[in-house]
Coordinates of C-alpha atoms and ligand atoms in Angstrom, one line a residue:
X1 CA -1.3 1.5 -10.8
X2 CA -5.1 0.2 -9.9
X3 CA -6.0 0.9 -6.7
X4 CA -7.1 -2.9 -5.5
X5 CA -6.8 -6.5 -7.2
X6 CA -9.0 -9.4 -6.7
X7 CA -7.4 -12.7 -7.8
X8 CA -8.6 -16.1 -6.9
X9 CA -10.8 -14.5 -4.4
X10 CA -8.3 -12.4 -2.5
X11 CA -7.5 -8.9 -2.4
X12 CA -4.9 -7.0 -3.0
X13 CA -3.5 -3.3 -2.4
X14 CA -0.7 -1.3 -4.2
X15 CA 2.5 -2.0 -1.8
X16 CA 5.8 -1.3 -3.7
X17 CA 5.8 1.0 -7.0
X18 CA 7.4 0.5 -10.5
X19 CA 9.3 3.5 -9.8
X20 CA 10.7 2.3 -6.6
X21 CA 11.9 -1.1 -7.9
X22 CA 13.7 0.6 -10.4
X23 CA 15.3 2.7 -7.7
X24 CA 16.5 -0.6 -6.0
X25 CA 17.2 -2.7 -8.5
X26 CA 20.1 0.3 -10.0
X27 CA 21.5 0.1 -5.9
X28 CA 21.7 -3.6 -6.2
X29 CA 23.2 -3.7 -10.0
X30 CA 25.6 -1.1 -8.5
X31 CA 26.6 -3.3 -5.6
X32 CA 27.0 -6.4 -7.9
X33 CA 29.4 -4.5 -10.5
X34 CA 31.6 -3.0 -7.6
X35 CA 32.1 -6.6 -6.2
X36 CA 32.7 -8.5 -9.8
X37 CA 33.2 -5.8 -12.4
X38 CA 36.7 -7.3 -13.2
X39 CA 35.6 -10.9 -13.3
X40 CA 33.6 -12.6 -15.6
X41 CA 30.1 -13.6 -13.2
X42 CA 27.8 -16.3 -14.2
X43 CA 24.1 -15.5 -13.3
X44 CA 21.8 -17.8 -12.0
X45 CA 17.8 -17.0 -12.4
X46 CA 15.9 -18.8 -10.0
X47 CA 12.5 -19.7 -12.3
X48 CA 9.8 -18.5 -12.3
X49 CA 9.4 -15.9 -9.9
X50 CA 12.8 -14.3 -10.5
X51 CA 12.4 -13.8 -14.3
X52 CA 11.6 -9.9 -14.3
X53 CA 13.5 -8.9 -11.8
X54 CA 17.0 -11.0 -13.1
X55 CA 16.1 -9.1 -16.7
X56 CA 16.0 -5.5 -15.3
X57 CA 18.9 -6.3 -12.9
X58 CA 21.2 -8.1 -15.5
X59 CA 20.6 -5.3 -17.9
X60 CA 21.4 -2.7 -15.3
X61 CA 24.5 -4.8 -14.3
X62 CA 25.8 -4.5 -17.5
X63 CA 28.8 -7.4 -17.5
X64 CA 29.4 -8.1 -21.2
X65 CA 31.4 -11.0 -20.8
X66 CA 29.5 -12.4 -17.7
X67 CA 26.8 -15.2 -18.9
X68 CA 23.1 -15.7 -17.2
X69 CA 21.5 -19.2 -16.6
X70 CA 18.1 -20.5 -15.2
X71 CA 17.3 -23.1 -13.0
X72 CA 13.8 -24.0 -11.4
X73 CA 13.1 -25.4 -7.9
X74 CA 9.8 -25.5 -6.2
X75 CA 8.2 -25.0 -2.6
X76 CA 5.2 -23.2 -2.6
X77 CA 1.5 -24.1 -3.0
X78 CA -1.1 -21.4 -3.0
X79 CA -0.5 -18.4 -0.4
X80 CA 2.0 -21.1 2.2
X81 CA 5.0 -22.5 1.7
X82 CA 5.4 -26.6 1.8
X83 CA 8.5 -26.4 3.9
X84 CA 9.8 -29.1 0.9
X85 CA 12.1 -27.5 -2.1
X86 CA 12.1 -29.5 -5.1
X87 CA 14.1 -29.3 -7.7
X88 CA 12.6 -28.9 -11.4
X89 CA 15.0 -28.0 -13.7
X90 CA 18.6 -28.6 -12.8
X91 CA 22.1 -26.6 -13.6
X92 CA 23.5 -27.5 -16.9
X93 CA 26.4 -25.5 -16.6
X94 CA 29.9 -25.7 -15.7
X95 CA 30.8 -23.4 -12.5
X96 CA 34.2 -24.8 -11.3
X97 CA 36.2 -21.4 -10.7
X98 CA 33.4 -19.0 -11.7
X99 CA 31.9 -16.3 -9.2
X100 CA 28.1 -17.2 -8.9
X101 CA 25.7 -14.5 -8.3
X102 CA 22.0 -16.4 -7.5
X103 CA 19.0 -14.2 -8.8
X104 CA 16.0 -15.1 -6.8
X105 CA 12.3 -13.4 -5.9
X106 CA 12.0 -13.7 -2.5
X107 CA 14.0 -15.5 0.2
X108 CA 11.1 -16.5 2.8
X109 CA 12.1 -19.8 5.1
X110 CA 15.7 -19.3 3.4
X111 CA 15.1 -23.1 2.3
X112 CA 15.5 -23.0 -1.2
X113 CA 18.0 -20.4 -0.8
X114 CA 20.3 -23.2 1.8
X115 CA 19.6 -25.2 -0.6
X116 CA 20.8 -23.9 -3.8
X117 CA 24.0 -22.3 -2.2
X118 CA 24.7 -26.2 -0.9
X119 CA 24.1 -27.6 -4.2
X120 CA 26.2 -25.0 -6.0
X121 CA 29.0 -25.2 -3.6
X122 CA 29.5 -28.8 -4.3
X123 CA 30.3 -27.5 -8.2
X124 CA 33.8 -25.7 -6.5
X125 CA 32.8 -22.5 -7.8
X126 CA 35.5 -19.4 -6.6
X127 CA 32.5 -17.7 -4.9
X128 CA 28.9 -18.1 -4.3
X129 CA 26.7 -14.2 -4.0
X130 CA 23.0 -14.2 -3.5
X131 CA 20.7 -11.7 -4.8
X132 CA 17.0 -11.5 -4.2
X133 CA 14.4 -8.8 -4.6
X134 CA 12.6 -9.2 -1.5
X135 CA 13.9 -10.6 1.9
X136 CA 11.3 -11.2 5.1
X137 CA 13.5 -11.6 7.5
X138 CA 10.8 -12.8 10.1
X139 CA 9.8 -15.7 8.2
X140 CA 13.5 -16.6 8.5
X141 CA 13.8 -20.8 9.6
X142 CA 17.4 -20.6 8.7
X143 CA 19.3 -17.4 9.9
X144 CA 20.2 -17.1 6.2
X145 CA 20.3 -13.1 4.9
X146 CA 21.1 -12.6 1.4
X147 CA 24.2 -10.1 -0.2
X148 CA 22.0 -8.0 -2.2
X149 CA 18.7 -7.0 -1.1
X150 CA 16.2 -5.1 -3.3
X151 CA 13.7 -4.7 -0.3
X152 CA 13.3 -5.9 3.4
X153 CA 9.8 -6.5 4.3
X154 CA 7.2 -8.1 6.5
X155 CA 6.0 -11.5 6.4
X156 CA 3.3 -10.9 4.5
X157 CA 1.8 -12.8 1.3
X158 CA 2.8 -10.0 -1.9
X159 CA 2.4 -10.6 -5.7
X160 CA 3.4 -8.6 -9.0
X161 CA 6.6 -8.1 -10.8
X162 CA 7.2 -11.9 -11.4
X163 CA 5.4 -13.0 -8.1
X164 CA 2.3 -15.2 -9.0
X165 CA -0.2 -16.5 -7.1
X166 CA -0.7 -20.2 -8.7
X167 CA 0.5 -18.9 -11.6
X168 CA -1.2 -15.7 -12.5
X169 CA -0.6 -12.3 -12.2
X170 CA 3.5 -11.7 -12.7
X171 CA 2.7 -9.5 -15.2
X172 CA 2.2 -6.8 -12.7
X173 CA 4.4 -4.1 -13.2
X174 CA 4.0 -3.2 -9.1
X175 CA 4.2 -4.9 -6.2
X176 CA 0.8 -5.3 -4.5
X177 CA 0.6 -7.0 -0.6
X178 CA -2.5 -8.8 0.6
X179 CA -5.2 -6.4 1.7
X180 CA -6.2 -9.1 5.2
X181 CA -2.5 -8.4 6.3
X182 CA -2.5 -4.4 5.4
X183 CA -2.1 -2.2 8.4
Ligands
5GP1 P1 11.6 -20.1 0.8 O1 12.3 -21.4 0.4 O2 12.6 -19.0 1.2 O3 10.6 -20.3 1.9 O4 10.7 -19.7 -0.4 C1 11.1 -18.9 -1.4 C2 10.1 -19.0 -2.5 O5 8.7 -19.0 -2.1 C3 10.2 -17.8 -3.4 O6 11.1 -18.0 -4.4 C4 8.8 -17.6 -3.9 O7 8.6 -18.4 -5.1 C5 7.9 -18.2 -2.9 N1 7.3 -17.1 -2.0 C6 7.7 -16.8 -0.8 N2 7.0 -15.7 -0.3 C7 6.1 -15.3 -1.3 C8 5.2 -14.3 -1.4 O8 4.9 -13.4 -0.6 N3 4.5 -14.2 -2.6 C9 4.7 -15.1 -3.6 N4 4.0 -14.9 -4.8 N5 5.6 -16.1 -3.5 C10 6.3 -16.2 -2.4

């Protein structure tokens, strides 16, 4: 793991490790297959920040005969969130009577989070679960916690493992948190 990153002018510091994802993401996977082991789940990656972690937590899941889908809505700009969700690429699939298990990055406001869960209901699906990586709670505009949580952290601007900042760096294989906000 390097020791600082400087993207786009702003520094960054080593905050969660490979290792510890790992650790989280088996806990999570474990959660999910003790809830909907017997039935047959469809997945729901939320593009693009949710890519990594919906490919290690699928394959830890382990569901043969559950399926995995992507959709791709929108709300941030730069380090701040627009407070509008967009959608960009819609559901194409049929969930009437299916358990749903969303597969996001972070849940922040909890907007696009309300949102989705709204949207999806509307489908009559049997149930709808949420799973997300990271949770700040504090940020919260909604009151809306997830199912699964990977991690629950401070409001504070992180990249790495699928996280970008305008698009670059999700190839990090850790999680690194804005050095400004780094106590
Ligand atoms: P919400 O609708 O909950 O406010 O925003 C969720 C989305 O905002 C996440 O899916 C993610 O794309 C983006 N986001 C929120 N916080 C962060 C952060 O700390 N780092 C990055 N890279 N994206 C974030």
């Amino acid at each position: 793991m390097e020791n600082q990153i400087t993207v786009d002018g702003l520094t960054f510091v080593p905050y969660i490790t490979r290792d510890q994802i790992a650790e989280q993401v088996k806990r999570v996977a474990d959660e999910i297959r003790n809830d909907l082991g017997d039935s047959s789940p469809i997945f729901i990656c939320v593009l693009n920040g949710a890519f990594m972690f919906a490919a290690d937590l699928y394959r830890e899941i382990g569901i043969n005969n559950s399926v995995i889908t992507f959709v791709k809505y929108s709300s941030y700009e730069g380090t701040s969130t627009t407070g509008k969700v967009k959608e960009v690429i819609g559901l194409k699939e049929d969930i009437a009577g299916k358990d749903v298990v969303i597969i996001e990055d972070i849940v922040d406001t909890g907007l696009t989070a309300q949102k989705m869960i709204a949207d999806l209901k509307t489908r009559n699906p049997r149930s709808v679960r949420f799973a997300t990586l990271l949770h700040k709670p504090e940020s919260s505009r909604t009151g809306y916690t997830p199912d699964y949580i990977a991690f629950s952290i401070p409001p504070k601007f992180i990249i790495g493992y699928g996280l970008d900042l305008d698009g670059k760096v999700r190839n990090l294989k850790d999680i690194y948190v804005i050095k400004e906000d780094y106590a």
